[in-house]
Short mmCIF file of C-alpha atoms in Angstrom, two decimals:
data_model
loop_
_atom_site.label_atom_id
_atom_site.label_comp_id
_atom_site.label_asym_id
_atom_site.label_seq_id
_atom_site.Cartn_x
_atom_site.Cartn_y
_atom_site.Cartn_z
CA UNK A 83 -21.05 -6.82 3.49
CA UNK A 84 -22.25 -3.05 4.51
CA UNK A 85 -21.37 -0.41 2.32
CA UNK A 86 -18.23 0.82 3.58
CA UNK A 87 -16.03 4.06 2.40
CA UNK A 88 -12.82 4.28 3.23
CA UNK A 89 -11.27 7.13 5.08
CA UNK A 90 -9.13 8.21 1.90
CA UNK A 91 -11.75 8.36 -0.63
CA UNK A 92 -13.11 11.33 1.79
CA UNK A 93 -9.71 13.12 1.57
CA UNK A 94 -9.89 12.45 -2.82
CA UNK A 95 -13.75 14.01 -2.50
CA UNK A 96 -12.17 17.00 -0.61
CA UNK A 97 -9.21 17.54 -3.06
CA UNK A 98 -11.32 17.30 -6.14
CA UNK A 99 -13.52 20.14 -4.67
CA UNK A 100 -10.75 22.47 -4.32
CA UNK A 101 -9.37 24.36 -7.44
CA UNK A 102 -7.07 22.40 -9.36
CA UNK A 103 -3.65 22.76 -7.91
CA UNK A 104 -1.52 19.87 -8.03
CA UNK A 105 -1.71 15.89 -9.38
CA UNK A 106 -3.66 13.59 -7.55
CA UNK A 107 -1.57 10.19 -6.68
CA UNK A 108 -3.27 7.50 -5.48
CA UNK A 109 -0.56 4.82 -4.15
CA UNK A 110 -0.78 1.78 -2.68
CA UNK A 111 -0.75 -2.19 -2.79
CA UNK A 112 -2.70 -4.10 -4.87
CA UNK A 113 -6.44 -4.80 -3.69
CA UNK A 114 -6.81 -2.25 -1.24
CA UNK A 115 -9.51 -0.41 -2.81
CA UNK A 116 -8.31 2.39 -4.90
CA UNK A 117 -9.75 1.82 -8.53
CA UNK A 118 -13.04 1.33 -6.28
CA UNK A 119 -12.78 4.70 -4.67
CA UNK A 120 -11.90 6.83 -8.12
CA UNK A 121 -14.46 4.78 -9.75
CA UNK A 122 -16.98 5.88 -6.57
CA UNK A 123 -16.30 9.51 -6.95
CA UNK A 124 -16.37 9.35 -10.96
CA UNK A 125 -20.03 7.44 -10.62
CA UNK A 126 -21.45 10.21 -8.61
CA UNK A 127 -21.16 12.59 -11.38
CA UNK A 128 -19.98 10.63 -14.88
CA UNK A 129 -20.73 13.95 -16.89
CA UNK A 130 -17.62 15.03 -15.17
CA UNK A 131 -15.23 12.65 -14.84
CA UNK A 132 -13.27 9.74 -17.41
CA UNK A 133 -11.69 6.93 -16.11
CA UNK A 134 -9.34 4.70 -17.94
CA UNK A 135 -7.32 2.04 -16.89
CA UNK A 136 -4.13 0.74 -18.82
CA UNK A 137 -5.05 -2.75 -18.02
CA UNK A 138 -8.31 -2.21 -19.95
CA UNK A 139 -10.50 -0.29 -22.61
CA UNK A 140 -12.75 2.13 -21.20
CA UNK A 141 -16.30 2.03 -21.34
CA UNK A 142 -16.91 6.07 -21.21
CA UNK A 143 -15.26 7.32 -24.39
CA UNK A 144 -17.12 10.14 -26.06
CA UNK A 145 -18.42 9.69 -29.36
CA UNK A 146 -17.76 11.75 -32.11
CA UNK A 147 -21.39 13.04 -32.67
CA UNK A 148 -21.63 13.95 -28.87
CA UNK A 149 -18.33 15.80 -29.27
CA UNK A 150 -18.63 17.06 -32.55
CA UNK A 151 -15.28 16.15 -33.71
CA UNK A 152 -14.30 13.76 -35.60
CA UNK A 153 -10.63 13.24 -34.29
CA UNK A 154 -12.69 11.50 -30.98
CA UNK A 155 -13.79 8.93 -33.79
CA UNK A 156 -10.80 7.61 -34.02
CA UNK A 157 -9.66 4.31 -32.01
CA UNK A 158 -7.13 4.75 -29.38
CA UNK A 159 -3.69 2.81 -30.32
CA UNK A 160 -3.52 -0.51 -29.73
CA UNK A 161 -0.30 -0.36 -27.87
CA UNK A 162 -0.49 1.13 -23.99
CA UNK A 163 2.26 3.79 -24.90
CA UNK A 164 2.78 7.54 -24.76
CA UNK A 165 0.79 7.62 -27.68
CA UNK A 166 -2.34 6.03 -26.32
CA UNK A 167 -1.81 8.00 -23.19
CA UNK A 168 -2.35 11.25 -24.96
CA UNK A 169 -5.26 9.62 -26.84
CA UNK A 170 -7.03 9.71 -23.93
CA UNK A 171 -5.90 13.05 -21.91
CA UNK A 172 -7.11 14.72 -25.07
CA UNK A 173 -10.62 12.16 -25.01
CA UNK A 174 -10.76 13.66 -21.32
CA UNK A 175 -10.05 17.73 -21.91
CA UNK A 176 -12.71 17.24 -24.74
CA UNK A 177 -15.18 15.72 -22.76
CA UNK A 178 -14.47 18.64 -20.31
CA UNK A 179 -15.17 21.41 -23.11
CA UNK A 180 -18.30 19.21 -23.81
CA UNK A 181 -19.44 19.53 -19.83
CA UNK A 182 -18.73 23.17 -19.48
CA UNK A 183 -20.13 23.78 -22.75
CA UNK A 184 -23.32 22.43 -21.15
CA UNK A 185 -23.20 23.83 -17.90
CA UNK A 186 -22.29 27.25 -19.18
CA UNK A 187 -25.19 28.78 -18.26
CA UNK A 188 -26.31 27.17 -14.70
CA UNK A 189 -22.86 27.52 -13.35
CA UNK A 190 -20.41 30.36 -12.43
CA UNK A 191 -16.88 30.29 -13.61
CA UNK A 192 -15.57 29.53 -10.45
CA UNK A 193 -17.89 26.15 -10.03
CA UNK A 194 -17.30 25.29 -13.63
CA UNK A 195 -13.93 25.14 -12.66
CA UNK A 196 -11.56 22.31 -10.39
CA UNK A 197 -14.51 19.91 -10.74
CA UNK A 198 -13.73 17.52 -13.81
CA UNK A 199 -11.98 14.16 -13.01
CA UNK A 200 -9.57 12.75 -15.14
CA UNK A 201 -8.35 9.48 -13.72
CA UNK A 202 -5.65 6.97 -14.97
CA UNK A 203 -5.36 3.40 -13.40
CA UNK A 204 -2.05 1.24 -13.26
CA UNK A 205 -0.34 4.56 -14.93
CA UNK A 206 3.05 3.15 -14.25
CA UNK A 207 2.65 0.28 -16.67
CA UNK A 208 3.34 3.18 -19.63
CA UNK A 209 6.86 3.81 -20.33
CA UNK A 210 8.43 6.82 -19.54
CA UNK A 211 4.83 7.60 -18.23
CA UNK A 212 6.04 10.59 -16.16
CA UNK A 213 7.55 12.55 -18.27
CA UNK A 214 4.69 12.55 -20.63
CA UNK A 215 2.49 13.60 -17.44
CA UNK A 216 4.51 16.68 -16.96
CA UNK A 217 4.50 17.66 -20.48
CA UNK A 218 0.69 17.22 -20.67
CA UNK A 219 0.36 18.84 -17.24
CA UNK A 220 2.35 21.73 -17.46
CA UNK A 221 0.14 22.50 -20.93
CA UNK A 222 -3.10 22.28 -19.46
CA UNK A 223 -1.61 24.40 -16.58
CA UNK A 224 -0.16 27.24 -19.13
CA UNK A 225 -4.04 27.32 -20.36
CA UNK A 226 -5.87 27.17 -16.94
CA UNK A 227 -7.43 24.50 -17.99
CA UNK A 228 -9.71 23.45 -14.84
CA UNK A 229 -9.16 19.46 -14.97
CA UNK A 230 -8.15 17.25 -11.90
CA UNK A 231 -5.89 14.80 -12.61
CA UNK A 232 -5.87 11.09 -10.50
CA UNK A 233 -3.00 8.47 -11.22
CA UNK A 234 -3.39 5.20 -9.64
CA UNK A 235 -0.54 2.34 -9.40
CA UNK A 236 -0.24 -0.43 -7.33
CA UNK A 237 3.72 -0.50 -8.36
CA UNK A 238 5.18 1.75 -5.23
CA UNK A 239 8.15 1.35 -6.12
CA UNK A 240 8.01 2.57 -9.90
CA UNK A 241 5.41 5.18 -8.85
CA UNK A 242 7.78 7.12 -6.70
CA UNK A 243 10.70 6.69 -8.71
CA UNK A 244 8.44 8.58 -11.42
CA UNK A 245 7.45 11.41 -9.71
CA UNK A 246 10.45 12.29 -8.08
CA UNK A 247 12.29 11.92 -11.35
CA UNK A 248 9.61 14.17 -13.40
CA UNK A 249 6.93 15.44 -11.20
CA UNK A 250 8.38 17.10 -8.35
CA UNK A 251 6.16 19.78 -6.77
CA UNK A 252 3.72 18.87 -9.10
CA UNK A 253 1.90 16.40 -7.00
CA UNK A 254 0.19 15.66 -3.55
CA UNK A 255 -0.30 11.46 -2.49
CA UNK A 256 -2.88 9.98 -0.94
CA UNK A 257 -1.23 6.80 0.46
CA UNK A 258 -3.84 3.84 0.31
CA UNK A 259 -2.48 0.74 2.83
CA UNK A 260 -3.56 -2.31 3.48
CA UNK A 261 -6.79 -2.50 5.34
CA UNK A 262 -6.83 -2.44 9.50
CA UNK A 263 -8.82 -4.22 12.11
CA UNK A 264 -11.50 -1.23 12.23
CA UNK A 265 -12.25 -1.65 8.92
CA UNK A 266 -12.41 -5.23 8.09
CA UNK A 267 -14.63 -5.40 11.24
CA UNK A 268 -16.94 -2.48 9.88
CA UNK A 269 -17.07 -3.72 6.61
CA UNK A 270 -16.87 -7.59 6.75
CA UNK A 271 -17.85 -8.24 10.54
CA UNK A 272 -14.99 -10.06 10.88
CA UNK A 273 -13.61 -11.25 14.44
CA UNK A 274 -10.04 -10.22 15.82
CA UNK A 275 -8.42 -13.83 15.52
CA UNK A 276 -10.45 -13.93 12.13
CA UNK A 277 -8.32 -10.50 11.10
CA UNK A 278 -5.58 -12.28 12.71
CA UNK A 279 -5.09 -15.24 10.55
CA UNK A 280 -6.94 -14.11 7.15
CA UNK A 281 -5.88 -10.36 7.29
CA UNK A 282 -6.69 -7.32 5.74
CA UNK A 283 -7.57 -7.83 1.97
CA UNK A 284 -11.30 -7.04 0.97
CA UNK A 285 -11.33 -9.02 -1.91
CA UNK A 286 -10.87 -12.54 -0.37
CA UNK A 287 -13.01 -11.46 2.96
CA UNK A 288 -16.33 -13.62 1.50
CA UNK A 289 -13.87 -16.98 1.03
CA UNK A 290 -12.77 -17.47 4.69
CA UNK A 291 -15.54 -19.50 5.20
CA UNK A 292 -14.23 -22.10 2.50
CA UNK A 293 -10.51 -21.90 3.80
CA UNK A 294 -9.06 -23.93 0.49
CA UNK A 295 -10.39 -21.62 -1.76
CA UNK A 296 -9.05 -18.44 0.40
CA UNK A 297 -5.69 -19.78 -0.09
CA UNK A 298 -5.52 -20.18 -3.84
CA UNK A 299 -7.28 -16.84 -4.06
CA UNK A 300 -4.69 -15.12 -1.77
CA UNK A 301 -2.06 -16.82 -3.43
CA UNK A 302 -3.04 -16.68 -7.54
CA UNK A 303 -5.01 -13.22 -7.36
CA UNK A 304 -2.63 -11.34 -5.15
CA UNK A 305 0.56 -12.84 -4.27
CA UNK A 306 1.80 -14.00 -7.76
CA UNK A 307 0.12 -10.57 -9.52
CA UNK A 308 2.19 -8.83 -6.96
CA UNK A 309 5.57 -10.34 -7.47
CA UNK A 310 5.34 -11.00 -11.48
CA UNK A 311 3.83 -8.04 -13.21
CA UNK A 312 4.61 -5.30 -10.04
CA UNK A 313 8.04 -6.39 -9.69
CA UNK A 314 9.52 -8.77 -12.19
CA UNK A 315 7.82 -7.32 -15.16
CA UNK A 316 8.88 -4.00 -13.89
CA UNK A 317 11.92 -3.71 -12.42
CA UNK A 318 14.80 -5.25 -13.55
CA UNK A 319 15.17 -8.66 -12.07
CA UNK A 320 18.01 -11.26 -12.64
CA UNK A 321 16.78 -14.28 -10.44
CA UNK A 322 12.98 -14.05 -10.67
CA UNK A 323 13.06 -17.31 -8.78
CA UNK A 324 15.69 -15.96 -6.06
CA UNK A 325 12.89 -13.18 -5.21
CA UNK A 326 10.08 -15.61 -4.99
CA UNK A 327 12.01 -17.85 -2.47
CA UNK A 328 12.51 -14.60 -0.10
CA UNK A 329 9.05 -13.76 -0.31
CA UNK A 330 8.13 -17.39 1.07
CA UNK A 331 11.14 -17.09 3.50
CA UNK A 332 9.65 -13.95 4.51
CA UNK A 333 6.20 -15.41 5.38
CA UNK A 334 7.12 -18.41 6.92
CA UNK A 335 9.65 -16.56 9.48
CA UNK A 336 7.53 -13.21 10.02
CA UNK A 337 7.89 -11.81 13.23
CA UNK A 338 11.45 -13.21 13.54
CA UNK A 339 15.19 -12.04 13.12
CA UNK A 340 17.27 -14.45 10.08
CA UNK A 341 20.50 -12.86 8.74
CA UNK A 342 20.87 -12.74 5.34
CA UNK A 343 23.54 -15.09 5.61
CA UNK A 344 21.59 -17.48 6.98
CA UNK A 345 18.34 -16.49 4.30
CA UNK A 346 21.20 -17.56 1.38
CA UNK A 347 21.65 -21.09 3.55
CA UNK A 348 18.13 -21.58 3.01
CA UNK A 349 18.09 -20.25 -0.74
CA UNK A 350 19.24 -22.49 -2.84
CA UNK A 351 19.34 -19.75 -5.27
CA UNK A 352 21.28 -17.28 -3.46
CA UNK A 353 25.23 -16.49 -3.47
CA UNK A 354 25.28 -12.68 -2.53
CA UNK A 355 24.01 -11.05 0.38
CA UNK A 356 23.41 -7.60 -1.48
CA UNK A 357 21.49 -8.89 -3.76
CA UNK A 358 19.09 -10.35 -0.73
CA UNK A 359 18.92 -7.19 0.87
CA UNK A 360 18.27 -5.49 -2.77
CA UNK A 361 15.83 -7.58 -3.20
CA UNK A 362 13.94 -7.41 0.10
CA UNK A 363 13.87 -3.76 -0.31
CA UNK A 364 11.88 -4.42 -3.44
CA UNK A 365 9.71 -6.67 -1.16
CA UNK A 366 9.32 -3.88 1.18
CA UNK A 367 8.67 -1.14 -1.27
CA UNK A 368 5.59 -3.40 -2.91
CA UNK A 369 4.49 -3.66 0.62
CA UNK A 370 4.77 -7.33 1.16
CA UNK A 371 7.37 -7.56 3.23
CA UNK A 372 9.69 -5.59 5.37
CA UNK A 373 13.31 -6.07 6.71
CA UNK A 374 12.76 -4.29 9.91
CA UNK A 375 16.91 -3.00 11.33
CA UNK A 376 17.73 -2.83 14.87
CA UNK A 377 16.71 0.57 16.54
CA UNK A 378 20.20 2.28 17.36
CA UNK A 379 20.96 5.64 17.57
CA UNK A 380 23.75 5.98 14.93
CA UNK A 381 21.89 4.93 11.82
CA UNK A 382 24.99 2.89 10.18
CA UNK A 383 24.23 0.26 12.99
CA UNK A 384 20.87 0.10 12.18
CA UNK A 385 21.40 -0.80 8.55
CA UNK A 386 24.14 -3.42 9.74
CA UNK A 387 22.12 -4.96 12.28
CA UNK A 388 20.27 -8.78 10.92
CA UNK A 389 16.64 -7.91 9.58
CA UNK A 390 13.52 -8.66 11.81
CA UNK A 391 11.36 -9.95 8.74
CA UNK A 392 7.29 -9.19 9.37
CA UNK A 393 4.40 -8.81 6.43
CA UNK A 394 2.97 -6.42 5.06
CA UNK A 395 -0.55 -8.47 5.48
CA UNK A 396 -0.98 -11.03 7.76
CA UNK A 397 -2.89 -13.24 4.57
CA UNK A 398 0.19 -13.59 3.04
CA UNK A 399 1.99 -15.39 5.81
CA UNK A 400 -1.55 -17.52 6.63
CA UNK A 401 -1.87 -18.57 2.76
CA UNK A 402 1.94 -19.23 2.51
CA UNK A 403 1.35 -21.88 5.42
CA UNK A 404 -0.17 -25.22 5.82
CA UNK A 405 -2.36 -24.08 8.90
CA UNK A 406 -5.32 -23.89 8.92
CA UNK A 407 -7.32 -21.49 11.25
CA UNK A 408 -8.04 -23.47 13.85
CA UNK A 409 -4.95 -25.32 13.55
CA UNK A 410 -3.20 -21.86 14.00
CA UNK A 411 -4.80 -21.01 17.11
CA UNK A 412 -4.30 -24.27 18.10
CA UNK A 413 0.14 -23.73 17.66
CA UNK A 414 0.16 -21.71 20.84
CA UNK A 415 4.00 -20.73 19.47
CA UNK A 416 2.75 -20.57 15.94
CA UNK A 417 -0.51 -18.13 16.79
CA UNK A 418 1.97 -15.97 19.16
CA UNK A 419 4.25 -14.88 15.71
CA UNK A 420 0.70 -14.08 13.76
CA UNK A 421 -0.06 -12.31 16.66
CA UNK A 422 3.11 -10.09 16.57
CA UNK A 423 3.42 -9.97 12.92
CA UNK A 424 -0.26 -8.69 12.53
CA UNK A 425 0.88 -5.92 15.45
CA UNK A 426 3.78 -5.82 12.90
CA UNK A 427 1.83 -5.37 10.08
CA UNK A 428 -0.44 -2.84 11.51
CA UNK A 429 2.60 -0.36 12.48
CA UNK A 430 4.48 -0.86 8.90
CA UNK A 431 0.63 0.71 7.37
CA UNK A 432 -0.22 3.36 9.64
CA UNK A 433 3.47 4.60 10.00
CA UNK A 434 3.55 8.12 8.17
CA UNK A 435 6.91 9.27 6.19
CA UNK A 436 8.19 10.98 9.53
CA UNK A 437 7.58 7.73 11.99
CA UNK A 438 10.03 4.56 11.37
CA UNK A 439 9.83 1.67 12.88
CA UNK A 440 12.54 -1.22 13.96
CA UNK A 441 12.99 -3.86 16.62
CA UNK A 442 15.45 -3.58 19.59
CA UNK A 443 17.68 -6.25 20.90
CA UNK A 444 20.45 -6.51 23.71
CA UNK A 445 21.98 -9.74 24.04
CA UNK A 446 18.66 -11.90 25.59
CA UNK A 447 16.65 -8.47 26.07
CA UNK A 448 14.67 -8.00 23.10
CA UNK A 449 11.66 -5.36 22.48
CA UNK A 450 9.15 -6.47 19.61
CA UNK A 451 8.79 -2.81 17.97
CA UNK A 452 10.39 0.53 18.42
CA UNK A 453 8.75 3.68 16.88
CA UNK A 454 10.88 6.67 16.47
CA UNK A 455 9.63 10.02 15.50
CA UNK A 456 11.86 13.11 15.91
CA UNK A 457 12.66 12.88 19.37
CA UNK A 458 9.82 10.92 20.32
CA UNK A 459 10.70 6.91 21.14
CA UNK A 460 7.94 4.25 22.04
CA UNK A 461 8.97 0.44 22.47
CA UNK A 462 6.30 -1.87 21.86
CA UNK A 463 6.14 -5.16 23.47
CA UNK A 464 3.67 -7.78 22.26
CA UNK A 465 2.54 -10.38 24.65
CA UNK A 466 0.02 -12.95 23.36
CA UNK A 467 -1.23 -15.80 25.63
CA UNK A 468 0.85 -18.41 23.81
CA UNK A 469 3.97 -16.23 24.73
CA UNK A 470 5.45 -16.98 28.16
CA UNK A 471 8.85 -14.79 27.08
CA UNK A 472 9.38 -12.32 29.90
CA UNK A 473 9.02 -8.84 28.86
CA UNK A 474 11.75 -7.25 31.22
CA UNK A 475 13.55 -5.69 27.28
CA UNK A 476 10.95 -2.96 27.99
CA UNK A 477 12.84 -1.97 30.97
CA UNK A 478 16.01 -2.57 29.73
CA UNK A 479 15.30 -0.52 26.66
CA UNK A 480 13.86 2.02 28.58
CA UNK A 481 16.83 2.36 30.83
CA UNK A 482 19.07 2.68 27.84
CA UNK A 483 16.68 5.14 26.41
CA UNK A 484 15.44 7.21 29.24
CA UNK A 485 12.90 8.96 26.50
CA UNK A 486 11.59 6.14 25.55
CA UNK A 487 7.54 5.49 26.00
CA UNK A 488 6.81 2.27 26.68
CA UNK A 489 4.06 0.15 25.99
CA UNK A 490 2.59 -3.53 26.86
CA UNK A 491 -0.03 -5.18 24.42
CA UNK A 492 -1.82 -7.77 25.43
CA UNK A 493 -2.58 -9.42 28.88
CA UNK A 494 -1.71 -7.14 31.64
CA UNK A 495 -1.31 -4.21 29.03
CA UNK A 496 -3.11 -2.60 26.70
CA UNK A 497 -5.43 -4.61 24.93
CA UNK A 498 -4.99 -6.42 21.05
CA UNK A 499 -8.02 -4.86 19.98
CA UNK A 500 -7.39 -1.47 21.11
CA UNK A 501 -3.80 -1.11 20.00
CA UNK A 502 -5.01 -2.45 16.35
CA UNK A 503 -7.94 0.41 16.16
CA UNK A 504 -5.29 3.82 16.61
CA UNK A 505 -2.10 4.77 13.98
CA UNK A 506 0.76 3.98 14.72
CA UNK A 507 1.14 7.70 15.77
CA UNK A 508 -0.64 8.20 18.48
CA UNK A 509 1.20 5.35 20.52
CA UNK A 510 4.25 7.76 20.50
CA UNK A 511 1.83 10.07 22.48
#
């Protein structure tokens, strides 16, 4: 593996440069590389930065003959609570005095200030985290105190619901996704059917040669971690088994339409339909797996329309599965969904706030993926060489949408390759 740096950790270096304005929030998945970016930036200069992580102890707290105060002596609680949370914000504003105190004299004011990094991993695990943020925030902003301030949390879900209950306009996001075809090639040198099948996790990139162990890694490091301590440790679930089933639903039918009536036929589990669809949004909101609606214009009959279900990550439908890889590409009907779904997959991470994406359908005329941005339309149709379907619901849509842009991938259109290196973005031209 090269040493690669991710796009984002170039926008975090920029923000930490500037004067400090707003919280940092670092927000994505888990294994998608943000711990290793913080801890990057932090490593450059450790005089000015402290990291701590509420899934461990750090190894950077000051001692008290370094800070000359005694109260840094102490242990930080044993319990991850408010308490131990403002342990370590006051750790990190001494060891700030401490670095300013040194660098009095070979820096101005103005460089002394905006350039200390205090960073917080898996913040969301604290309860009532947020509020404690914006008490602690809005203190060292009273005082000028010149300290960036990085929370990390692979918990979407709970992250947002915290900042827009505590922190609003107190924060900008850096949204971390899932890695893309560019990347794991750059990084990994990995092939397009190998990004295909095994996806876009770093981590598990050195096991695809031993295809066994892949699976239990994908599965026991990053699948189970997901669903049990992201969401069911998290967020109040009643059937922890009921959202386990969907999730395996999910990855065995990505890339295809199922009602949620017919999900609860296949579930023993399930008796209610809202609790599916509350559950999938949960899914979708720890980006595993999304319940893409119908493209319509009148937005009630998109949310009534049956879900098109596609991951997140194609590794998660590939170590779900009995396939192996060359079995896959073998399944001409089989590698034509992990096809889709991994076009799928790449629109659901590069689609900003303002773009949304759904699926289109018209009796037989289907389109694979519809992007929708302000007045801009763009209906994507996927077309593998293990799919024979005609592709005439690109006409259709288009003559039903007059707007619409439309665009071929695959044989006779644009390429796999190409489409998987650009946002989702700039296909709406």
């Amino acid at each position: 593996m090269m040493i690669y740096t991710r796009p984002q950790e170039q926008v975090l270096k920029q923000r930490l440069g500037e004067k400090v304005q707003f919280i940092n929030i670092l927000a994505g998945p888990r294994q998608v590389g943000k711990t290793t970016m913080v801890r990057d930036v932090i490593a450059q200069n450790p005089a000015q930065g402290y990291y701590v992580s509420v899934d461990e102890e750090p190894s950077n707290v000051w001692a008290a003959d370094e800070l000359g105060d005694t109260s840094s002596a102490l242990s930080p609680p044993q319990k991850k609570d408010a308490a131990w949370l403002r342990y370590h914000w006051q750790a990190a504003r001494d060891r700030l005095s401490q670095w300013q105190a040194k660098t009095a004299v070979s820096l101005s004011p103005d460089a002394r200030d905006g350039n200390f990094v205090f960073a917080i991993d898996e913040i969301q695990k604290i309860e009532q985290w947020s509020d404690v943020v914006k008490g602690l925030w809005d203190s060292d902003r009273a005082k000028g105190l010149g300290m960036h301030v990085v929370l990390l949390g692979s918990a979407p879900l709970l992250m947002q619901k915290g900042l827009s209950e505590s922190l609003a306009g107190r924060f900008e996001t850096i949204t971390v996704s899932h890695w893309g075809l560019a990347e794991m090639q750059q990084a990994f040198n990995l092939s397009l059917e190998e990004y295909i099948y095994f996806g876009g996790y770093p981590g598990s990139a050195s096991l695809i040669r031993e295809e066994a162990r892949w699976r239990h890694y994908v599965r026991d490091s990053l699948i189970q971690p997901n669903i049990e301590k992201d969401i069911v440790q998290l967020v109040r679930i009643k059937n922890p088994m009921l959202l386990k089933q969907l999730f395996e639903l999910g990855c065995h039918y990505s890339g295809q339409e199922l009602s949620l009536t017919k999900m609860i036929d296949s579930i023993n589990e399930a008796k209610h339909t809202e609790t599916l669809a509350d559950y999938l949004n949960l899914l979708m909101q720890a980006k595993l797996l999304a319940g893409l609606h119908k493209f319509a214009e009148q937005e009630v009959r998109k949310r009534n329309s049956v879900p098109k279900l596609n991951v997140f990550n194609t590794a998660l439908m590939s170590a779900m599965q009995d396939y192996t890889f060359a079995e896959a590409q073998a399944d001409r009907s089989y590698w034509g969904r992990l096809v889709e779904s991994a076009v799928g997959a790449h629109l659901l991470n590069t689609c900003d706030e303002d773009t949304k994406l759904h699926y289109w359908r018209d009796g037989s005329n289907e389109v694979d993926f519809v992007l929708s941005r302000g007045s801009k339309l763009c209906a994507i149709e996927v077309k593998s060489a293990a799919r024979t379907r005609p592709v005439r619901g690109l006409d259709v849509f288009a003559g039903h949408f007059p707007r619409a842009k439309k665009i071929l991938v695959g044989a006779g259109g644009v390429s796999l390759a190409e489409f998987l290196s650009h946002p989702a973005v700039d296909w709406l031209g």
